[in-house]
Amino acid sequence: KAGVTQTPRYLIKTRGQQVTLSCSPISGHRSVSWYQQTPGQGLQFLFEYFSETQRNKGNFPGRFSGRQFSNSRSEMNVSTLELGDSALYLCASSLRPPGQGSPEAFFGQGTRLTVV
Amino acid sequence: AQSVTQLGSHVSVSEGALVLLRCNYSSSVPPYLFWYVQYPNQGLQLLLKYTSAATLVKGINGFEAEFKKSETSFHLTKPSAHMSDAAEYFCAVSDLGQAGTALIFGKGTTLSVSS
């Protein structure tokens, strides 16, 4: 069974631009979550989607947004990029719906975003 | 608010020695607890999870962790370290009451293994 796939793996953008990252969950998984990993702040939860609906949101500005499609694939978008947005963005998928049982999350390899 | 504290940002052991990585959590209700490992330029791999079925949890690669409610701890151990265990380890918690699968991670512990 294929794991969580994130594309692209690496991305370089200029300050002020916007970027879209993609995540394909494990087949059959309908919950998708996004995390930001930086050396200073560590791993921080961005948001979670289930059945095309955002179920949970972390403490990030509105420049960070996401969506989920009917096939459970998800995208996250960051507009007006800032230098501080440079990070590893990780996507995770879960089998169980939010709030129902053990939230075992399987992570992709991440997208390394560099803002210059 | 939930929180996770990992004591020691860096732990160094010799090959064959005991590995002990510490994790304490803050939760008002019995939580779900996880240990993940991250190798350089990779995502997170689940090592093991606690879901209240048993206090001693066995995971992959010879790792295990014991849930101690009285100490609010979930320390990760491995009897004998291998060079391939060198990586960063993260403890995470998810509250039963939260309507989602958001994980709250500790700051991580980098494990170095010397020969």
mmCIF file of N, CA, C and O in Angstrom, chain A residues 9-10 33 35 37 40-43 45 48 55-56 88 90 94 96 98-99 101-105 107-109 112, chain B residues 32 34 36 38 41-46 49-51 88 90 94-96 98-107:
data_model
loop_
_atom_site.group_PDB
_atom_site.id
_atom_site.type_symbol
_atom_site.label_atom_id
_atom_site.label_comp_id
_atom_site.label_asym_id
_atom_site.label_seq_id
_atom_site.Cartn_x
_atom_site.Cartn_y
_atom_site.Cartn_z
ATOM 1 N N ARG A 9 8.798 17.883 -3.381
ATOM 2 C CA ARG A 9 9.637 17.651 -2.201
ATOM 3 C C ARG A 9 10.381 18.922 -1.790
ATOM 4 O O ARG A 9 10.595 19.171 -0.610
ATOM 5 N N TYR A 10 10.779 19.692 -2.768
ATOM 6 C CA TYR A 10 11.527 20.925 -2.490
ATOM 7 C C TYR A 10 10.962 22.063 -3.333
ATOM 8 O O TYR A 10 10.534 21.862 -4.468
ATOM 9 N N SER A 33 -4.146 15.912 7.778
ATOM 10 C CA SER A 33 -3.696 17.022 8.615
ATOM 11 C C SER A 33 -2.398 17.583 8.056
ATOM 12 O O SER A 33 -1.644 16.871 7.400
ATOM 13 N N TYR A 35 1.135 19.961 9.081
ATOM 14 C CA TYR A 35 1.991 20.451 10.153
ATOM 15 C C TYR A 35 3.142 21.255 9.547
ATOM 16 O O TYR A 35 3.611 20.951 8.458
ATOM 17 N N GLN A 37 7.071 22.389 10.356
ATOM 18 C CA GLN A 37 8.225 22.083 11.215
ATOM 19 C C GLN A 37 9.343 23.081 10.952
ATOM 20 O O GLN A 37 9.828 23.195 9.823
ATOM 21 N N GLY A 40 13.053 26.542 15.113
ATOM 22 C CA GLY A 40 12.728 27.352 16.288
ATOM 23 C C GLY A 40 11.439 26.954 16.982
ATOM 24 O O GLY A 40 11.379 26.889 18.214
ATOM 25 N N GLN A 41 10.401 26.679 16.234
ATOM 26 C CA GLN A 41 9.080 26.395 16.797
ATOM 27 C C GLN A 41 8.744 24.909 16.858
ATOM 28 O O GLN A 41 7.747 24.523 17.479
ATOM 29 N N GLY A 42 9.551 24.091 16.212
ATOM 30 C CA GLY A 42 9.270 22.660 16.219
ATOM 31 C C GLY A 42 8.100 22.310 15.316
ATOM 32 O O GLY A 42 7.860 22.983 14.313
ATOM 33 N N LEU A 43 7.374 21.283 15.696
ATOM 34 C CA LEU A 43 6.240 20.806 14.909
ATOM 35 C C LEU A 43 4.959 21.466 15.401
ATOM 36 O O LEU A 43 4.593 21.333 16.566
ATOM 37 N N PHE A 45 0.760 22.219 14.494
ATOM 38 C CA PHE A 45 -0.426 21.832 13.746
ATOM 39 C C PHE A 45 -0.996 23.020 12.993
ATOM 40 O O PHE A 45 -1.188 24.097 13.559
ATOM 41 N N GLU A 48 -6.760 20.468 9.826
ATOM 42 C CA GLU A 48 -7.163 19.101 9.552
ATOM 43 C C GLU A 48 -8.445 19.111 8.730
ATOM 44 O O GLU A 48 -9.331 19.916 8.974
ATOM 45 N N ARG A 55 -11.949 20.516 9.944
ATOM 46 C CA ARG A 55 -12.484 20.109 11.251
ATOM 47 C C ARG A 55 -11.729 20.747 12.409
ATOM 48 O O ARG A 55 -12.226 20.790 13.525
ATOM 49 N N ASN A 56 -10.527 21.202 12.159
ATOM 50 C CA ASN A 56 -9.685 21.675 13.237
ATOM 51 C C ASN A 56 -8.668 22.631 12.633
ATOM 52 O O ASN A 56 -8.216 22.421 11.500
ATOM 53 N N LEU A 88 9.695 22.899 6.821
ATOM 54 C CA LEU A 88 9.282 21.609 6.277
ATOM 55 C C LEU A 88 7.796 21.467 6.573
ATOM 56 O O LEU A 88 7.388 21.548 7.725
ATOM 57 N N LEU A 90 4.635 19.131 6.597
ATOM 58 C CA LEU A 90 4.318 17.713 6.641
ATOM 59 C C LEU A 90 2.820 17.490 6.581
ATOM 60 O O LEU A 90 2.046 18.194 7.221
ATOM 61 N N SER A 94 -5.021 9.888 8.362
ATOM 62 C CA SER A 94 -5.541 8.987 9.383
ATOM 63 C C SER A 94 -6.753 8.239 8.850
ATOM 64 O O SER A 94 -7.520 8.781 8.052
ATOM 65 N N ARG A 96 -9.221 6.936 10.851
ATOM 66 C CA ARG A 96 -10.446 7.203 11.602
ATOM 67 C C ARG A 96 -10.884 8.653 11.432
ATOM 68 O O ARG A 96 -10.044 9.549 11.330
ATOM 69 N N PRO A 98 -12.145 12.317 12.627
ATOM 70 C CA PRO A 98 -11.707 13.104 13.784
ATOM 71 C C PRO A 98 -12.535 12.813 15.015
ATOM 72 O O PRO A 98 -13.759 12.745 14.955
ATOM 73 N N GLY A 99 -11.850 12.616 16.142
ATOM 74 C CA GLY A 99 -12.542 12.419 17.403
ATOM 75 C C GLY A 99 -13.054 11.014 17.628
ATOM 76 O O GLY A 99 -13.671 10.740 18.665
ATOM 77 N N GLY A 101 -11.797 7.447 18.221
ATOM 78 C CA GLY A 101 -10.754 6.455 18.422
ATOM 79 C C GLY A 101 -9.360 7.017 18.250
ATOM 80 O O GLY A 101 -9.166 8.223 18.101
ATOM 81 N N SER A 102 -8.419 6.133 18.267
ATOM 82 C CA SER A 102 -7.003 6.514 18.247
ATOM 83 C C SER A 102 -6.640 7.281 16.981
ATOM 84 O O SER A 102 -6.807 6.772 15.885
ATOM 85 N N PRO A 103 -6.160 8.485 17.144
ATOM 86 C CA PRO A 103 -5.804 9.310 15.977
ATOM 87 C C PRO A 103 -4.420 8.975 15.458
ATOM 88 O O PRO A 103 -3.532 9.815 15.457
ATOM 89 N N GLU A 104 -4.227 7.761 15.023
ATOM 90 C CA GLU A 104 -2.922 7.336 14.516
ATOM 91 C C GLU A 104 -2.671 7.999 13.174
ATOM 92 O O GLU A 104 -3.414 7.795 12.215
ATOM 93 N N ALA A 105 -1.640 8.790 13.107
ATOM 94 C CA ALA A 105 -1.349 9.567 11.904
ATOM 95 C C ALA A 105 -0.108 9.048 11.209
ATOM 96 O O ALA A 105 0.898 8.758 11.846
ATOM 97 N N PHE A 107 2.664 9.953 8.318
ATOM 98 C CA PHE A 107 3.199 11.163 7.711
ATOM 99 C C PHE A 107 3.860 10.903 6.363
ATOM 100 O O PHE A 107 4.452 9.848 6.133
ATOM 101 N N GLY A 108 3.789 11.923 5.520
ATOM 102 C CA GLY A 108 4.546 11.927 4.282
ATOM 103 C C GLY A 108 5.962 12.415 4.538
ATOM 104 O O GLY A 108 6.331 12.722 5.682
ATOM 105 N N GLN A 109 6.754 12.495 3.471
ATOM 106 C CA GLN A 109 8.146 12.905 3.619
ATOM 107 C C GLN A 109 8.301 14.417 3.693
ATOM 108 O O GLN A 109 9.382 14.905 4.011
ATOM 109 N N ARG A 112 9.891 20.693 1.542
ATOM 110 C CA ARG A 112 10.807 21.687 2.106
ATOM 111 C C ARG A 112 10.638 22.981 1.335
ATOM 112 O O ARG A 112 10.991 23.071 0.163
ATOM 113 N N TYR B 32 -4.188 10.003 24.309
ATOM 114 C CA TYR B 32 -3.476 9.114 23.414
ATOM 115 C C TYR B 32 -2.051 9.657 23.326
ATOM 116 O O TYR B 32 -1.847 10.864 23.206
ATOM 117 N N PHE B 34 2.029 9.137 21.660
ATOM 118 C CA PHE B 34 2.757 8.566 20.530
ATOM 119 C C PHE B 34 4.238 8.909 20.622
ATOM 120 O O PHE B 34 4.620 9.938 21.174
ATOM 121 N N TYR B 36 7.291 9.225 17.716
ATOM 122 C CA TYR B 36 7.652 9.214 16.306
ATOM 123 C C TYR B 36 9.160 9.374 16.179
ATOM 124 O O TYR B 36 9.807 9.991 17.032
ATOM 125 N N GLN B 38 12.242 10.600 13.335
ATOM 126 C CA GLN B 38 12.477 11.322 12.083
ATOM 127 C C GLN B 38 13.955 11.222 11.712
ATOM 128 O O GLN B 38 14.817 11.645 12.480
ATOM 129 N N ASN B 41 15.958 14.702 6.592
ATOM 130 C CA ASN B 41 15.241 14.946 5.334
ATOM 131 C C ASN B 41 14.108 13.947 5.074
ATOM 132 O O ASN B 41 13.778 13.660 3.918
ATOM 133 N N GLN B 42 13.540 13.439 6.147
ATOM 134 C CA GLN B 42 12.427 12.499 6.021
ATOM 135 C C GLN B 42 11.238 12.992 6.839
ATOM 136 O O GLN B 42 11.350 13.927 7.641
ATOM 137 N N GLY B 43 10.094 12.344 6.625
ATOM 138 C CA GLY B 43 8.926 12.638 7.441
ATOM 139 C C GLY B 43 9.011 11.896 8.763
ATOM 140 O O GLY B 43 10.070 11.413 9.160
ATOM 141 N N LEU B 44 7.899 11.824 9.464
ATOM 142 C CA LEU B 44 7.843 11.167 10.756
ATOM 143 C C LEU B 44 7.341 9.732 10.601
ATOM 144 O O LEU B 44 6.385 9.485 9.878
ATOM 145 N N GLN B 45 7.988 8.825 11.317
ATOM 146 C CA GLN B 45 7.568 7.428 11.293
ATOM 147 C C GLN B 45 7.076 7.057 12.688
ATOM 148 O O GLN B 45 7.755 7.310 13.689
ATOM 149 N N LEU B 46 5.897 6.454 12.760
ATOM 150 C CA LEU B 46 5.342 6.070 14.052
ATOM 151 C C LEU B 46 6.100 4.896 14.638
ATOM 152 O O LEU B 46 6.246 3.845 14.000
ATOM 153 N N LYS B 49 2.374 3.601 20.027
ATOM 154 C CA LYS B 49 1.295 4.451 20.516
ATOM 155 C C LYS B 49 0.675 3.854 21.769
ATOM 156 O O LYS B 49 0.643 2.634 21.938
ATOM 157 N N TYR B 50 0.199 4.709 22.647
ATOM 158 C CA TYR B 50 -0.533 4.303 23.831
ATOM 159 C C TYR B 50 -1.981 4.723 23.664
ATOM 160 O O TYR B 50 -2.268 5.898 23.424
ATOM 161 N N THR B 51 -2.890 3.733 23.803
ATOM 162 C CA THR B 51 -4.310 4.052 23.648
ATOM 163 C C THR B 51 -5.126 3.489 24.790
ATOM 164 O O THR B 51 -6.309 3.223 24.636
ATOM 165 N N GLU B 88 16.097 11.802 15.204
ATOM 166 C CA GLU B 88 15.390 12.670 16.142
ATOM 167 C C GLU B 88 14.072 12.000 16.516
ATOM 168 O O GLU B 88 13.371 11.465 15.660
ATOM 169 N N PHE B 90 10.343 12.228 18.590
ATOM 170 C CA PHE B 90 9.327 13.149 19.051
ATOM 171 C C PHE B 90 8.239 12.401 19.816
ATOM 172 O O PHE B 90 7.732 11.378 19.353
ATOM 173 N N SER B 94 -2.455 13.496 22.002
ATOM 174 C CA SER B 94 -3.728 13.913 21.427
ATOM 175 C C SER B 94 -4.803 13.694 22.483
ATOM 176 O O SER B 94 -4.919 12.596 23.018
ATOM 177 N N ASP B 95 -5.511 14.704 22.800
ATOM 178 C CA ASP B 95 -6.511 14.635 23.852
ATOM 179 C C ASP B 95 -7.763 13.916 23.374
ATOM 180 O O ASP B 95 -8.248 14.175 22.276
ATOM 181 N N LEU B 96 -8.280 13.007 24.204
ATOM 182 C CA LEU B 96 -9.510 12.296 23.875
ATOM 183 C C LEU B 96 -10.657 13.250 23.612
ATOM 184 O O LEU B 96 -11.539 12.981 22.829
ATOM 185 N N GLN B 98 -10.590 16.170 22.290
ATOM 186 C CA GLN B 98 -10.471 17.093 21.162
ATOM 187 C C GLN B 98 -11.150 16.518 19.931
ATOM 188 O O GLN B 98 -10.973 15.369 19.580
ATOM 189 N N ALA B 99 -11.918 17.350 19.275
ATOM 190 C CA ALA B 99 -12.660 16.888 18.103
ATOM 191 C C ALA B 99 -11.791 16.885 16.872
ATOM 192 O O ALA B 99 -12.090 17.523 15.881
ATOM 193 N N GLY B 100 -10.704 16.192 16.941
ATOM 194 C CA GLY B 100 -9.822 16.153 15.807
ATOM 195 C C GLY B 100 -8.610 15.316 16.118
ATOM 196 O O GLY B 100 -8.462 14.786 17.210
ATOM 197 N N THR B 101 -7.765 15.184 15.131
ATOM 198 C CA THR B 101 -6.572 14.364 15.314
ATOM 199 C C THR B 101 -5.324 15.211 15.426
ATOM 200 O O THR B 101 -4.240 14.774 15.124
ATOM 201 N N ALA B 102 -5.461 16.448 15.856
ATOM 202 C CA ALA B 102 -4.297 17.309 15.992
ATOM 203 C C ALA B 102 -3.368 16.734 17.034
ATOM 204 O O ALA B 102 -3.783 16.402 18.145
ATOM 205 N N LEU B 103 -2.129 16.595 16.692
ATOM 206 C CA LEU B 103 -1.110 16.118 17.610
ATOM 207 C C LEU B 103 -0.303 17.301 18.134
ATOM 208 O O LEU B 103 0.051 18.201 17.373
ATOM 209 N N ILE B 104 -0.024 17.248 19.420
ATOM 210 C CA ILE B 104 0.846 18.248 20.034
ATOM 211 C C ILE B 104 2.169 17.573 20.309
ATOM 212 O O ILE B 104 2.210 16.564 21.028
ATOM 213 N N PHE B 105 3.219 18.106 19.716
ATOM 214 C CA PHE B 105 4.533 17.472 19.781
ATOM 215 C C PHE B 105 5.433 18.141 20.812
ATOM 216 O O PHE B 105 5.344 19.352 21.070
ATOM 217 N N GLY B 106 6.333 17.323 21.359
ATOM 218 C CA GLY B 106 7.423 17.883 22.129
ATOM 219 C C GLY B 106 8.459 18.466 21.187
ATOM 220 O O GLY B 106 8.340 18.358 19.969
ATOM 221 N N LYS B 107 9.492 19.080 21.765
ATOM 222 C CA LYS B 107 10.520 19.746 20.965
ATOM 223 C C LYS B 107 11.471 18.771 20.293
ATOM 224 O O LYS B 107 12.261 19.160 19.443
#
